[in-house]
Coordinates of C-alpha atoms and ligand atoms in Angstrom, one line a residue:
M1 CA -7.5 15.0 28.9
V2 CA -6.9 18.7 28.7
F3 CA -5.3 18.8 32.1
R4 CA -3.0 15.9 31.3
K5 CA -1.9 17.6 28.1
L6 CA -1.1 20.8 30.0
V7 CA 0.9 18.8 32.5
L8 CA 2.8 17.1 29.7
R9 CA 3.4 20.4 28.0
A10 CA 4.8 21.9 31.2
M11 CA 7.1 18.8 31.6
G12 CA 8.3 19.3 28.0
S13 CA 9.4 22.9 28.7
S14 CA 10.8 22.3 32.2
G15 CA 14.1 20.5 31.2
L16 CA 13.0 17.5 33.2
Y17 CA 13.1 15.3 30.2
S18 CA 16.8 15.8 29.6
I19 CA 17.3 14.2 33.1
L20 CA 14.7 11.4 32.7
R21 CA 16.1 10.5 29.3
H22 CA 19.4 9.5 30.8
R23 CA 17.7 7.0 33.1
R24 CA 16.5 4.9 30.2
K25 CA 18.6 2.0 29.0
G26 CA 17.1 0.8 25.8
A27 CA 15.9 1.8 22.3
I28 CA 12.5 3.1 21.2
A29 CA 10.9 1.9 18.0
M30 CA 8.4 4.3 16.7
A31 CA 5.4 2.9 14.7
Y32 CA 3.8 4.9 12.0
H33 CA 1.7 4.1 9.0
G34 CA 1.2 6.9 6.5
V35 CA 1.9 10.6 6.3
E36 CA -0.2 13.0 4.2
E37 CA 0.1 16.7 3.3
E38 CA -3.5 17.0 4.4
I39 CA -6.0 14.7 6.1
I40 CA -9.4 15.2 4.4
D41 CA -11.5 12.8 6.4
P42 CA -10.1 11.5 9.7
R43 CA -12.9 8.9 10.0
I44 CA -11.4 7.1 7.0
Q45 CA -7.7 8.1 7.1
T46 CA -7.2 6.9 10.7
V47 CA -3.7 5.6 10.1
H48 CA -2.3 8.7 8.4
I49 CA -0.9 11.7 10.2
P50 CA -0.5 15.2 8.8
L51 CA 3.0 16.1 7.5
R52 CA 3.4 19.1 9.7
R53 CA 2.9 16.9 12.8
F54 CA 5.2 14.2 11.5
R55 CA 7.9 16.8 10.7
R56 CA 7.6 18.1 14.3
H57 CA 8.2 14.6 15.6
M58 CA 11.2 14.1 13.4
D59 CA 12.8 17.4 14.3
Y60 CA 12.4 16.6 18.0
I61 CA 13.7 13.1 17.6
K62 CA 16.7 14.2 15.5
K63 CA 17.6 16.9 18.0
N64 CA 17.4 14.7 21.1
F65 CA 18.0 11.1 20.1
E66 CA 20.2 8.9 17.9
V67 CA 18.2 7.5 15.0
I68 CA 19.6 4.2 13.9
A69 CA 18.7 1.8 11.1
L70 CA 17.1 -1.6 11.9
D71 CA 20.3 -3.4 10.8
D72 CA 22.1 -1.4 13.4
L73 CA 19.6 -2.2 16.1
S74 CA 19.8 -5.9 15.2
E75 CA 23.6 -5.8 15.4
R76 CA 23.6 -4.0 18.8
L77 CA 21.1 -6.5 20.2
E78 CA 23.1 -9.4 18.9
A79 CA 26.3 -7.9 20.3
G80 CA 24.6 -7.4 23.7
R81 CA 25.8 -3.7 23.8
G82 CA 25.3 -0.3 22.3
L83 CA 21.9 0.7 23.7
D84 CA 21.9 3.5 26.2
G85 CA 18.5 5.1 26.1
R86 CA 19.2 7.4 23.2
Q87 CA 18.5 5.1 20.2
V88 CA 15.3 5.4 18.2
V89 CA 14.3 3.4 15.1
L90 CA 11.5 4.6 12.8
T91 CA 9.1 2.1 11.3
F92 CA 6.1 2.3 9.0
D93 CA 3.5 -0.5 8.6
D94 CA 1.4 -1.5 5.6
G95 CA 3.5 0.0 2.7
Y96 CA 1.5 3.1 1.7
R97 CA 2.6 5.0 -1.4
N98 CA 2.9 8.1 0.7
N99 CA 5.9 6.4 2.4
L100 CA 7.7 6.9 -0.9
E101 CA 6.2 10.3 -1.9
V102 CA 5.9 12.1 1.4
V103 CA 8.0 10.3 4.0
A104 CA 11.1 9.5 2.0
P105 CA 11.9 13.0 0.8
L106 CA 11.6 14.4 4.3
M107 CA 13.7 11.7 5.8
E108 CA 16.4 12.1 3.1
S109 CA 16.5 15.9 3.8
L110 CA 17.0 15.1 7.6
D111 CA 19.3 12.2 6.9
L112 CA 17.2 9.8 9.0
P113 CA 17.0 6.0 8.3
F114 CA 13.6 4.3 8.4
A115 CA 12.0 0.9 7.7
V116 CA 8.8 0.0 5.9
F117 CA 6.9 -3.3 6.5
V118 CA 4.9 -4.3 3.4
S119 CA 2.0 -6.7 3.1
T120 CA 3.1 -8.6 0.1
E121 CA -0.3 -9.4 -1.6
H122 CA -1.5 -5.8 -1.1
T123 CA 1.8 -4.7 -2.7
G124 CA 1.5 -7.2 -5.6
Q125 CA -2.2 -6.6 -6.3
G126 CA -2.8 -3.0 -5.3
V127 CA -5.6 -4.1 -2.9
R128 CA -6.2 -1.7 -0.1
M129 CA -6.0 -2.5 3.6
P130 CA -9.1 -4.1 5.3
T131 CA -9.4 -1.2 7.8
Y132 CA -9.7 1.3 5.1
R133 CA -12.3 -0.7 3.2
L134 CA -14.4 -1.3 6.3
R135 CA -14.3 2.3 7.4
A136 CA -15.0 3.8 3.9
G137 CA -17.8 1.2 3.4
I138 CA -19.6 2.0 6.7
Y139 CA -19.1 5.8 6.7
L140 CA -19.6 6.5 3.0
T141 CA -22.5 4.2 2.1
E142 CA -25.9 5.7 1.3
A143 CA -27.6 2.7 3.0
K144 CA -29.5 3.6 6.2
S145 CA -28.9 0.1 7.7
C146 CA -27.0 -3.0 6.8
R147 CA -26.8 -6.7 7.5
I148 CA -23.4 -8.2 8.0
R149 CA -22.8 -12.0 8.1
G150 CA -22.2 -13.2 11.7
F151 CA -24.3 -10.5 13.3
P152 CA -27.8 -11.5 14.3
E153 CA -29.2 -7.9 14.1
P154 CA -28.9 -5.4 11.3
F155 CA -26.8 -2.3 11.9
D156 CA -28.5 1.1 12.0
L157 CA -26.6 3.5 9.8
R158 CA -29.0 6.5 10.1
D159 CA -26.5 9.0 11.6
E160 CA -22.9 9.5 12.5
R161 CA -23.2 8.0 15.9
A162 CA -24.9 4.9 14.6
R163 CA -22.1 4.5 12.1
D164 CA -19.4 5.0 14.8
H165 CA -21.1 2.2 16.8
A166 CA -21.4 -0.1 13.7
I167 CA -17.7 0.3 12.7
Q168 CA -16.5 -0.4 16.2
A169 CA -18.5 -3.6 16.5
I170 CA -17.6 -4.7 12.9
A171 CA -13.9 -3.9 13.1
A172 CA -13.7 -5.7 16.5
R173 CA -15.2 -8.8 15.1
Y174 CA -13.1 -8.6 11.9
K175 CA -9.9 -8.5 13.9
T176 CA -10.8 -11.5 16.1
A177 CA -12.6 -13.8 13.6
P178 CA -11.0 -16.7 11.8
Q179 CA -10.0 -15.5 8.3
P180 CA -12.9 -17.0 6.2
E181 CA -15.4 -15.2 8.5
A182 CA -13.4 -12.0 8.4
D183 CA -13.4 -12.2 4.6
A184 CA -17.2 -12.6 4.6
I185 CA -17.5 -9.5 6.9
L186 CA -15.3 -7.4 4.5
E187 CA -17.3 -8.6 1.5
D188 CA -20.6 -7.6 3.0
V189 CA -19.3 -4.2 4.0
E190 CA -17.8 -3.6 0.5
S191 CA -21.1 -4.5 -1.1
L192 CA -22.7 -1.5 0.6
I193 CA -21.2 0.7 -2.1
P194 CA -21.5 0.1 -5.8
E195 CA -18.3 -0.6 -7.6
E196 CA -18.2 2.6 -9.7
R197 CA -18.5 4.6 -6.5
W198 CA -15.6 2.7 -4.9
S199 CA -13.3 3.9 -7.7
E200 CA -14.4 7.5 -6.9
I201 CA -13.8 7.0 -3.2
D202 CA -10.4 5.3 -3.8
A203 CA -9.4 8.2 -6.0
R204 CA -10.4 10.7 -3.3
F205 CA -8.4 8.8 -0.6
A206 CA -5.2 8.3 -2.5
S207 CA -3.6 8.2 0.9
D208 CA -4.5 4.5 1.2
T209 CA -3.0 3.4 -2.0
P210 CA -0.4 0.7 -1.4
M211 CA 3.0 0.9 -3.1
N212 CA 3.5 -1.6 -6.0
W213 CA 6.7 -3.6 -6.2
E214 CA 8.4 -1.1 -8.4
E215 CA 7.9 1.6 -5.9
V216 CA 9.0 -0.6 -3.0
E217 CA 12.2 -1.4 -5.0
I218 CA 12.8 2.4 -5.5
L219 CA 12.6 2.9 -1.7
H220 CA 14.9 -0.1 -1.2
R221 CA 17.5 1.3 -3.6
R222 CA 17.3 4.6 -1.8
G223 CA 18.4 2.9 1.4
V224 CA 15.1 2.2 3.1
T225 CA 14.9 -1.1 5.0
I226 CA 12.0 -3.2 3.8
G227 CA 10.5 -5.9 6.0
S228 CA 7.4 -8.1 5.9
H229 CA 4.0 -7.4 7.3
G230 CA 2.5 -10.7 6.2
R231 CA 0.9 -11.5 2.9
R232 CA -2.7 -10.5 3.3
H233 CA -2.7 -8.6 6.5
V234 CA -4.3 -11.6 8.2
I235 CA -4.3 -11.1 12.0
L236 CA -2.3 -13.9 13.5
H237 CA -4.4 -14.6 16.5
T238 CA -5.0 -18.0 18.1
G239 CA -8.3 -18.4 16.3
Q240 CA -6.6 -18.7 12.9
D241 CA -5.6 -21.9 11.3
E242 CA -2.0 -22.7 12.3
A243 CA -0.8 -23.6 8.8
W244 CA -2.2 -20.3 7.6
I245 CA -0.4 -18.4 10.2
R246 CA 2.9 -20.0 9.3
D247 CA 2.3 -19.3 5.6
E248 CA 1.7 -15.6 6.2
V249 CA 4.9 -15.3 8.1
R250 CA 7.1 -17.5 5.9
L251 CA 5.8 -16.9 2.4
S252 CA 5.8 -13.1 2.8
R253 CA 9.5 -13.3 3.8
E254 CA 10.3 -15.4 0.8
E255 CA 8.5 -13.0 -1.5
V256 CA 10.3 -9.9 -0.1
E257 CA 13.6 -11.8 -0.3
R258 CA 13.0 -12.8 -3.9
R259 CA 12.3 -9.2 -4.9
L260 CA 14.9 -7.4 -2.8
G261 CA 17.5 -9.9 -1.9
S262 CA 16.8 -10.1 1.8
C263 CA 14.1 -9.7 4.4
R264 CA 15.3 -9.7 8.0
Y265 CA 12.4 -8.1 9.9
F266 CA 8.7 -8.7 10.5
A267 CA 5.9 -6.6 12.0
Y268 CA 2.8 -8.4 13.1
P269 CA -0.5 -7.1 11.6
N270 CA -2.5 -5.2 14.2
G271 CA 0.2 -6.4 16.6
T272 CA -1.3 -6.2 20.1
S273 CA -0.6 -9.2 22.3
Q274 CA -4.0 -10.8 21.4
D275 CA -3.1 -10.5 17.7
I276 CA 0.0 -12.8 18.1
A277 CA -0.5 -16.5 18.5
P278 CA 2.5 -18.4 19.9
V279 CA 2.8 -20.2 16.6
A280 CA 3.3 -16.8 14.9
A281 CA 6.2 -15.9 17.1
D282 CA 7.6 -19.4 16.6
E283 CA 7.4 -19.2 12.8
V284 CA 9.2 -15.8 12.9
V285 CA 12.3 -17.6 14.2
R286 CA 11.8 -20.7 12.0
S287 CA 11.5 -18.5 8.9
G288 CA 14.8 -16.7 9.7
Y289 CA 13.7 -13.2 10.7
E290 CA 16.1 -11.5 13.1
L291 CA 13.6 -9.2 14.8
A292 CA 9.8 -9.0 14.9
F293 CA 7.8 -5.9 16.1
T294 CA 4.5 -5.8 17.9
A295 CA 2.2 -2.8 18.7
E296 CA 2.6 -3.3 22.4
F297 CA 4.0 -0.3 24.2
G298 CA 7.5 -0.2 25.7
E299 CA 11.2 0.1 25.4
I300 CA 13.6 -2.4 23.7
R301 CA 16.3 -3.5 26.0
Q302 CA 19.2 -5.9 25.6
D303 CA 17.1 -8.7 27.2
T304 CA 13.8 -8.0 25.4
D305 CA 12.5 -11.0 23.4
R306 CA 13.5 -10.3 19.8
R307 CA 10.4 -12.0 18.4
L308 CA 8.2 -9.6 20.4
L309 CA 9.8 -6.2 20.3
P310 CA 7.5 -3.4 21.6
R311 CA 6.9 -0.1 19.8
V312 CA 5.6 3.3 20.5
D313 CA 2.6 4.5 18.5
G314 CA 3.4 7.7 16.5
D315 CA -0.3 8.7 16.2
D316 CA -0.6 10.4 19.5
G317 CA 0.0 14.1 20.0
F318 CA 3.4 15.8 20.3
E319 CA 3.2 16.1 24.1
Y320 CA 2.7 12.3 24.4
L321 CA 5.5 11.6 22.0
Q322 CA 7.9 13.6 24.2
F323 CA 6.7 11.8 27.3
Y324 CA 7.0 8.4 25.8
L325 CA 10.4 8.9 24.2
N326 CA 11.9 10.3 27.4
T327 CA 10.3 7.9 29.9
A328 CA 9.3 4.8 27.9
Y329 CA 6.3 4.9 30.2
R330 CA 2.7 5.2 29.4
P331 CA 0.4 6.5 32.1
G332 CA -2.9 4.6 32.2
H333 CA -4.8 4.7 28.9
H334 CA -6.1 7.8 27.2
G335 CA -8.4 8.5 24.3
Ligands
LIG1 ZN1 -0.9 -3.1 9.3

Protein backbone atom coordinates (compact mmCIF):
# COMPACT_ATOMS: atom_id res chain seq x y z
CA MET A 1 0.00 0.00 0.00
CA VAL A 2 2.64 2.53 1.09
CA PHE A 3 4.89 1.55 -1.79
CA ARG A 4 2.10 1.89 -4.32
CA LYS A 5 1.24 5.31 -2.95
CA LEU A 6 4.87 6.41 -3.30
CA VAL A 7 5.00 5.17 -6.87
CA LEU A 8 1.77 7.00 -7.69
CA ARG A 9 3.08 10.16 -6.04
CA ALA A 10 6.29 9.96 -8.09
CA MET A 11 4.20 9.51 -11.25
CA GLY A 12 2.16 12.55 -10.30
CA SER A 13 5.20 14.80 -10.14
CA SER A 14 7.03 13.32 -13.16
CA GLY A 15 5.00 14.91 -15.93
CA LEU A 16 4.08 11.47 -17.22
CA TYR A 17 0.40 12.12 -16.65
CA SER A 18 0.25 14.97 -19.13
CA ILE A 19 1.38 12.46 -21.77
CA LEU A 20 -0.90 9.60 -20.68
CA ARG A 21 -3.89 11.91 -20.50
CA HIS A 22 -3.73 12.54 -24.23
CA ARG A 23 -3.98 8.84 -24.97
CA ARG A 24 -7.41 8.62 -23.41
CA LYS A 25 -10.47 9.03 -25.60
CA GLY A 26 -13.50 9.30 -23.35
CA ALA A 27 -14.96 11.13 -20.37
CA ILE A 28 -14.62 10.35 -16.68
CA ALA A 29 -17.64 10.58 -14.37
CA MET A 30 -16.58 11.15 -10.78
CA ALA A 31 -18.86 9.64 -8.09
CA TYR A 32 -19.08 11.33 -4.70
CA HIS A 33 -21.67 11.29 -1.93
CA GLY A 34 -21.12 13.94 0.73
CA VAL A 35 -18.50 16.51 1.71
CA GLU A 36 -18.08 17.74 5.30
CA GLU A 37 -15.88 20.39 6.93
CA GLU A 38 -14.81 17.70 9.34
CA ILE A 39 -15.36 13.94 9.67
CA ILE A 40 -16.01 13.12 13.32
CA ASP A 41 -16.40 9.33 13.06
CA PRO A 42 -15.20 7.62 9.88
CA ARG A 43 -16.86 4.34 10.92
CA ILE A 44 -20.25 6.01 10.53
CA GLN A 45 -19.58 8.71 7.94
CA THR A 46 -18.11 6.37 5.35
CA VAL A 47 -19.63 8.15 2.35
CA HIS A 48 -18.47 11.65 3.24
CA ILE A 49 -15.05 13.11 2.52
CA PRO A 50 -13.39 16.09 4.20
CA LEU A 51 -13.70 19.43 2.44
CA ARG A 52 -9.95 20.00 2.22
CA ARG A 53 -9.53 16.75 0.28
CA PHE A 54 -12.48 17.47 -1.96
CA ARG A 55 -11.15 20.95 -2.69
CA ARG A 56 -7.81 19.44 -3.70
CA HIS A 57 -9.65 17.11 -6.10
CA MET A 58 -11.57 20.01 -7.62
CA ASP A 59 -8.49 22.23 -7.99
CA TYR A 60 -6.66 19.43 -9.76
CA ILE A 61 -9.59 18.56 -12.03
CA LYS A 62 -10.28 22.18 -12.91
CA LYS A 63 -6.64 22.79 -13.77
CA ASN A 64 -6.17 19.70 -15.95
CA PHE A 65 -9.56 18.75 -17.38
CA GLU A 66 -12.72 20.15 -18.89
CA VAL A 67 -15.61 19.82 -16.43
CA ILE A 68 -18.90 19.57 -18.33
CA ALA A 69 -22.53 19.27 -17.22
CA LEU A 70 -24.48 16.03 -17.67
CA ASP A 71 -26.63 17.68 -20.34
CA ASP A 72 -23.46 18.43 -22.26
CA LEU A 73 -22.20 14.85 -21.85
CA SER A 74 -25.55 13.51 -23.03
CA GLU A 75 -25.50 15.75 -26.10
CA ARG A 76 -21.94 14.77 -27.00
CA LEU A 77 -22.77 11.07 -26.68
CA GLU A 78 -25.88 11.58 -28.78
CA ALA A 79 -23.93 13.48 -31.42
CA GLY A 80 -21.24 10.81 -31.48
CA ARG A 81 -18.47 13.36 -31.02
CA GLY A 82 -16.93 15.79 -28.59
CA LEU A 83 -15.12 13.43 -26.19
CA ASP A 84 -11.35 13.51 -26.34
CA GLY A 85 -10.13 12.32 -22.94
CA ARG A 86 -10.31 15.69 -21.21
CA GLN A 87 -13.98 15.70 -20.17
CA VAL A 88 -15.02 15.11 -16.56
CA VAL A 89 -18.51 15.13 -15.04
CA LEU A 90 -19.04 15.44 -11.29
CA THR A 91 -21.84 13.46 -9.65
CA PHE A 92 -23.14 13.02 -6.08
CA ASP A 93 -25.38 10.18 -4.97
CA ASP A 94 -28.11 10.09 -2.28
CA GLY A 95 -28.90 13.83 -1.98
CA TYR A 96 -27.25 14.90 1.30
CA ARG A 97 -27.88 18.36 2.68
CA ASN A 98 -24.14 19.04 2.62
CA ASN A 99 -24.40 18.99 -1.19
CA LEU A 100 -26.27 22.26 -0.81
CA GLU A 101 -24.40 23.68 2.17
CA VAL A 102 -20.81 22.60 1.53
CA VAL A 103 -20.47 21.42 -2.07
CA ALA A 104 -22.53 24.04 -3.92
CA PRO A 105 -20.71 27.15 -2.56
CA LEU A 106 -17.32 25.67 -3.48
CA MET A 107 -18.48 24.61 -6.93
CA GLU A 108 -19.98 28.03 -7.56
CA SER A 109 -16.73 29.73 -6.57
CA LEU A 110 -14.84 27.45 -9.00
CA ASP A 111 -17.55 27.66 -11.65
CA LEU A 112 -17.88 23.87 -11.92
CA PRO A 113 -21.18 22.19 -12.91
CA PHE A 114 -22.29 19.09 -11.00
CA ALA A 115 -25.21 16.69 -10.64
CA VAL A 116 -27.00 15.21 -7.63
CA PHE A 117 -28.98 11.95 -7.71
CA VAL A 118 -31.72 12.01 -5.07
CA SER A 119 -33.60 9.10 -3.55
CA THR A 120 -37.12 10.48 -3.70
CA GLU A 121 -38.66 8.95 -0.55
CA HIS A 122 -35.65 9.90 1.53
CA THR A 123 -35.96 13.42 0.20
CA GLY A 124 -39.70 13.53 0.80
CA GLN A 125 -39.69 12.01 4.27
CA GLY A 126 -36.30 12.97 5.69
CA VAL A 127 -35.45 9.32 6.30
CA ARG A 128 -31.75 8.56 6.41
CA MET A 129 -29.92 6.11 4.16
CA PRO A 130 -29.85 2.42 5.15
CA THR A 131 -26.04 2.27 5.31
CA TYR A 132 -25.92 5.09 7.85
CA ARG A 133 -28.62 3.45 9.97
CA LEU A 134 -26.92 0.05 9.88
CA ARG A 135 -23.49 1.44 10.74
CA ALA A 136 -24.69 3.77 13.49
CA GLY A 137 -26.85 0.98 14.93
CA ILE A 138 -24.02 -1.54 15.15
CA TYR A 139 -21.18 0.79 16.20
CA LEU A 140 -23.09 2.94 18.67
CA THR A 141 -25.36 0.47 20.44
CA GLU A 142 -24.68 -0.34 24.08
CA ALA A 143 -25.66 -3.98 23.47
CA LYS A 144 -22.86 -6.54 23.72
CA SER A 145 -24.50 -8.92 21.28
CA CYS A 146 -27.48 -8.94 18.96
CA ARG A 147 -29.81 -11.18 17.04
CA ILE A 148 -30.70 -10.20 13.50
CA ARG A 149 -33.44 -11.92 11.50
CA GLY A 150 -32.07 -14.23 8.86
CA PHE A 151 -28.85 -15.01 10.75
CA PRO A 152 -28.81 -18.29 12.71
CA GLU A 153 -26.26 -17.10 15.29
CA PRO A 154 -26.25 -13.92 17.37
CA PHE A 155 -23.55 -11.37 16.61
CA ASP A 156 -20.90 -10.62 19.19
CA LEU A 157 -20.58 -6.86 19.72
CA ARG A 158 -18.11 -6.90 22.62
CA ASP A 159 -15.37 -4.91 20.97
CA GLU A 160 -14.46 -2.91 17.89
CA ARG A 161 -13.26 -5.91 15.91
CA ALA A 162 -16.42 -7.87 16.61
CA ARG A 163 -18.49 -4.89 15.45
CA ASP A 164 -16.41 -4.56 12.27
CA HIS A 165 -17.15 -8.19 11.56
CA ALA A 166 -20.87 -7.82 12.35
CA ILE A 167 -21.38 -4.78 10.13
CA GLN A 168 -19.61 -6.47 7.24
CA ALA A 169 -21.80 -9.55 7.41
CA ILE A 170 -25.01 -7.59 8.00
CA ALA A 171 -24.38 -5.01 5.27
CA ALA A 172 -23.45 -7.73 2.78
CA ARG A 173 -26.72 -9.54 3.43
CA TYR A 174 -28.71 -6.32 3.42
CA LYS A 175 -27.41 -5.47 -0.05
CA THR A 176 -28.23 -8.86 -1.58
CA ALA A 177 -31.49 -9.79 0.19
CA PRO A 178 -34.96 -9.29 -1.32
CA GLN A 179 -36.41 -6.03 0.03
CA PRO A 180 -38.76 -7.45 2.71
CA GLU A 181 -35.82 -9.32 4.24
CA ALA A 182 -33.56 -6.26 3.94
CA ASP A 183 -36.22 -4.18 5.71
CA ALA A 184 -36.37 -6.72 8.55
CA ILE A 185 -32.58 -6.58 8.95
CA LEU A 186 -32.66 -2.80 9.14
CA GLU A 187 -35.52 -2.85 11.64
CA ASP A 188 -33.63 -5.26 13.92
CA VAL A 189 -30.47 -3.15 13.81
CA GLU A 190 -32.36 0.06 14.51
CA SER A 191 -34.04 -1.50 17.54
CA LEU A 192 -30.60 -1.89 19.15
CA ILE A 193 -30.74 1.81 20.03
CA PRO A 194 -33.64 3.45 21.90
CA GLU A 195 -35.50 6.10 19.95
CA GLU A 196 -34.48 9.08 22.08
CA ARG A 197 -30.84 8.11 21.60
CA TRP A 198 -31.35 7.93 17.84
CA SER A 199 -32.31 11.62 17.80
CA GLU A 200 -29.09 12.44 19.67
CA ILE A 201 -27.05 10.37 17.23
CA ASP A 202 -28.77 11.87 14.20
CA ALA A 203 -28.10 15.35 15.57
CA ARG A 204 -24.41 14.51 16.02
CA PHE A 205 -24.19 13.13 12.47
CA ALA A 206 -25.87 15.99 10.66
CA SER A 207 -23.75 14.94 7.67
CA ASP A 208 -26.26 12.21 6.88
CA THR A 209 -29.34 14.40 6.75
CA PRO A 210 -30.97 14.20 3.32
CA MET A 211 -32.11 17.36 1.57
CA ASN A 212 -35.85 18.01 1.57
CA TRP A 213 -37.60 19.01 -1.67
CA GLU A 214 -37.31 22.69 -0.91
CA GLU A 215 -33.55 22.34 -0.67
CA VAL A 216 -33.37 20.22 -3.81
CA GLU A 217 -35.34 22.92 -5.62
CA ILE A 218 -32.89 25.56 -4.43
CA LEU A 219 -30.00 23.53 -5.86
CA HIS A 220 -31.91 23.04 -9.08
CA ARG A 221 -32.55 26.77 -9.42
CA ARG A 222 -28.87 27.41 -8.84
CA GLY A 223 -28.15 25.35 -11.95
CA VAL A 224 -27.33 21.96 -10.43
CA THR A 225 -28.56 18.95 -12.44
CA ILE A 226 -30.91 16.76 -10.40
CA GLY A 227 -31.31 13.10 -11.34
CA SER A 228 -32.95 10.08 -9.71
CA HIS A 229 -31.38 7.50 -7.40
CA GLY A 230 -34.61 5.51 -7.01
CA ARG A 231 -37.35 5.96 -4.43
CA ARG A 232 -36.21 4.05 -1.37
CA HIS A 233 -32.60 3.24 -2.26
CA VAL A 234 -33.71 -0.33 -2.97
CA ILE A 235 -30.82 -2.20 -4.55
CA LEU A 236 -32.01 -3.39 -7.94
CA HIS A 237 -30.43 -6.85 -7.99
CA THR A 238 -31.93 -9.94 -9.62
CA GLY A 239 -33.32 -11.18 -6.29
CA GLN A 240 -35.83 -8.31 -6.15
CA ASP A 241 -39.37 -8.46 -7.40
CA GLU A 242 -39.39 -7.20 -11.02
CA ALA A 243 -42.42 -4.96 -10.64
CA TRP A 244 -40.72 -3.39 -7.62
CA ILE A 245 -37.57 -2.71 -9.63
CA ARG A 246 -39.56 -1.06 -12.42
CA ASP A 247 -41.43 1.10 -9.91
CA GLU A 248 -38.22 2.29 -8.26
CA VAL A 249 -36.84 3.40 -11.60
CA ARG A 250 -40.02 4.79 -13.16
CA LEU A 251 -41.86 6.38 -10.23
CA SER A 252 -38.76 8.14 -8.92
CA ARG A 253 -38.30 9.73 -12.33
CA GLU A 254 -41.93 10.86 -12.37
CA GLU A 255 -41.56 12.39 -8.92
CA VAL A 256 -38.43 14.40 -9.81
CA GLU A 257 -40.05 15.44 -13.07
CA ARG A 258 -43.20 16.61 -11.29
CA ARG A 259 -41.14 18.66 -8.84
CA LEU A 260 -38.50 20.09 -11.16
CA GLY A 261 -39.85 19.79 -14.67
CA SER A 262 -37.50 17.11 -15.96
CA CYS A 263 -35.40 14.13 -14.90
CA ARG A 264 -33.05 12.84 -17.56
CA TYR A 265 -30.49 10.83 -15.56
CA PHE A 266 -30.40 7.91 -13.16
CA ALA A 267 -27.80 6.44 -10.80
CA TYR A 268 -28.29 2.85 -9.61
CA PRO A 269 -28.25 2.42 -5.80
CA ASN A 270 -24.98 0.77 -4.76
CA GLY A 271 -24.36 0.37 -8.47
CA THR A 272 -21.89 -2.50 -8.89
CA SER A 273 -22.72 -4.93 -11.69
CA GLN A 274 -24.37 -7.35 -9.22
CA ASP A 275 -26.66 -4.54 -8.01
CA ILE A 276 -28.20 -4.03 -11.45
CA ALA A 277 -30.70 -6.59 -12.74
CA PRO A 278 -31.21 -6.56 -16.54
CA VAL A 279 -34.80 -5.44 -15.92
CA ALA A 280 -33.48 -2.31 -14.15
CA ALA A 281 -31.39 -1.28 -17.14
CA ASP A 282 -34.36 -2.05 -19.38
CA GLU A 283 -36.69 0.10 -17.30
CA VAL A 284 -34.19 2.98 -17.44
CA VAL A 285 -34.79 3.14 -21.19
CA ARG A 286 -38.53 2.53 -20.98
CA SER A 287 -38.95 5.29 -18.41
CA GLY A 288 -37.17 7.74 -20.66
CA TYR A 289 -33.85 8.39 -18.95
CA GLU A 290 -31.06 9.44 -21.32
CA LEU A 291 -28.14 8.18 -19.22
CA ALA A 292 -27.74 5.87 -16.22
CA PHE A 293 -24.64 5.60 -14.04
CA THR A 294 -23.18 2.58 -12.24
CA ALA A 295 -20.42 2.30 -9.65
CA GLU A 296 -18.32 0.15 -11.95
CA PHE A 297 -14.94 1.63 -12.71
CA GLY A 298 -14.01 2.96 -16.14
CA GLU A 299 -14.07 5.61 -18.81
CA ILE A 300 -17.13 6.68 -20.82
CA ARG A 301 -16.52 6.38 -24.54
CA GLN A 302 -18.73 7.10 -27.52
CA ASP A 303 -19.68 3.43 -27.75
CA THR A 304 -20.27 2.80 -24.02
CA ASP A 305 -23.77 1.50 -23.18
CA ARG A 306 -25.61 4.63 -22.03
CA ARG A 307 -27.70 2.62 -19.59
CA LEU A 308 -24.57 1.40 -17.80
CA LEU A 309 -22.07 4.24 -17.69
CA PRO A 310 -19.04 3.62 -15.47
CA ARG A 311 -17.82 6.07 -12.84
CA VAL A 312 -14.69 6.65 -10.80
CA ASP A 313 -15.04 6.62 -7.03
CA GLY A 314 -14.00 9.93 -5.48
CA ASP A 315 -13.38 8.45 -2.03
CA ASP A 316 -9.85 7.24 -2.72
CA GLY A 317 -6.76 9.30 -1.94
CA PHE A 318 -5.44 12.08 -4.15
CA GLU A 319 -2.68 9.95 -5.71
CA TYR A 320 -5.31 7.48 -6.87
CA LEU A 321 -7.52 10.22 -8.23
CA GLN A 322 -4.65 11.49 -10.37
CA PHE A 323 -3.89 8.02 -11.64
CA TYR A 324 -7.52 7.19 -12.45
CA LEU A 325 -8.22 10.47 -14.18
CA ASN A 326 -5.17 10.30 -16.37
CA THR A 327 -5.18 6.61 -17.23
CA ALA A 328 -8.79 5.47 -16.70
CA TYR A 329 -7.13 2.33 -15.42
CA ARG A 330 -7.39 0.72 -12.01
CA PRO A 331 -4.48 -1.55 -11.06
CA GLY A 332 -5.74 -4.63 -9.18
CA HIS A 333 -7.75 -3.87 -6.10
CA HIS A 334 -6.61 -1.97 -3.09
CA GLY A 335 -7.90 -1.40 0.41
ZN1 LIG B 1 -26.69 5.66 -2.86
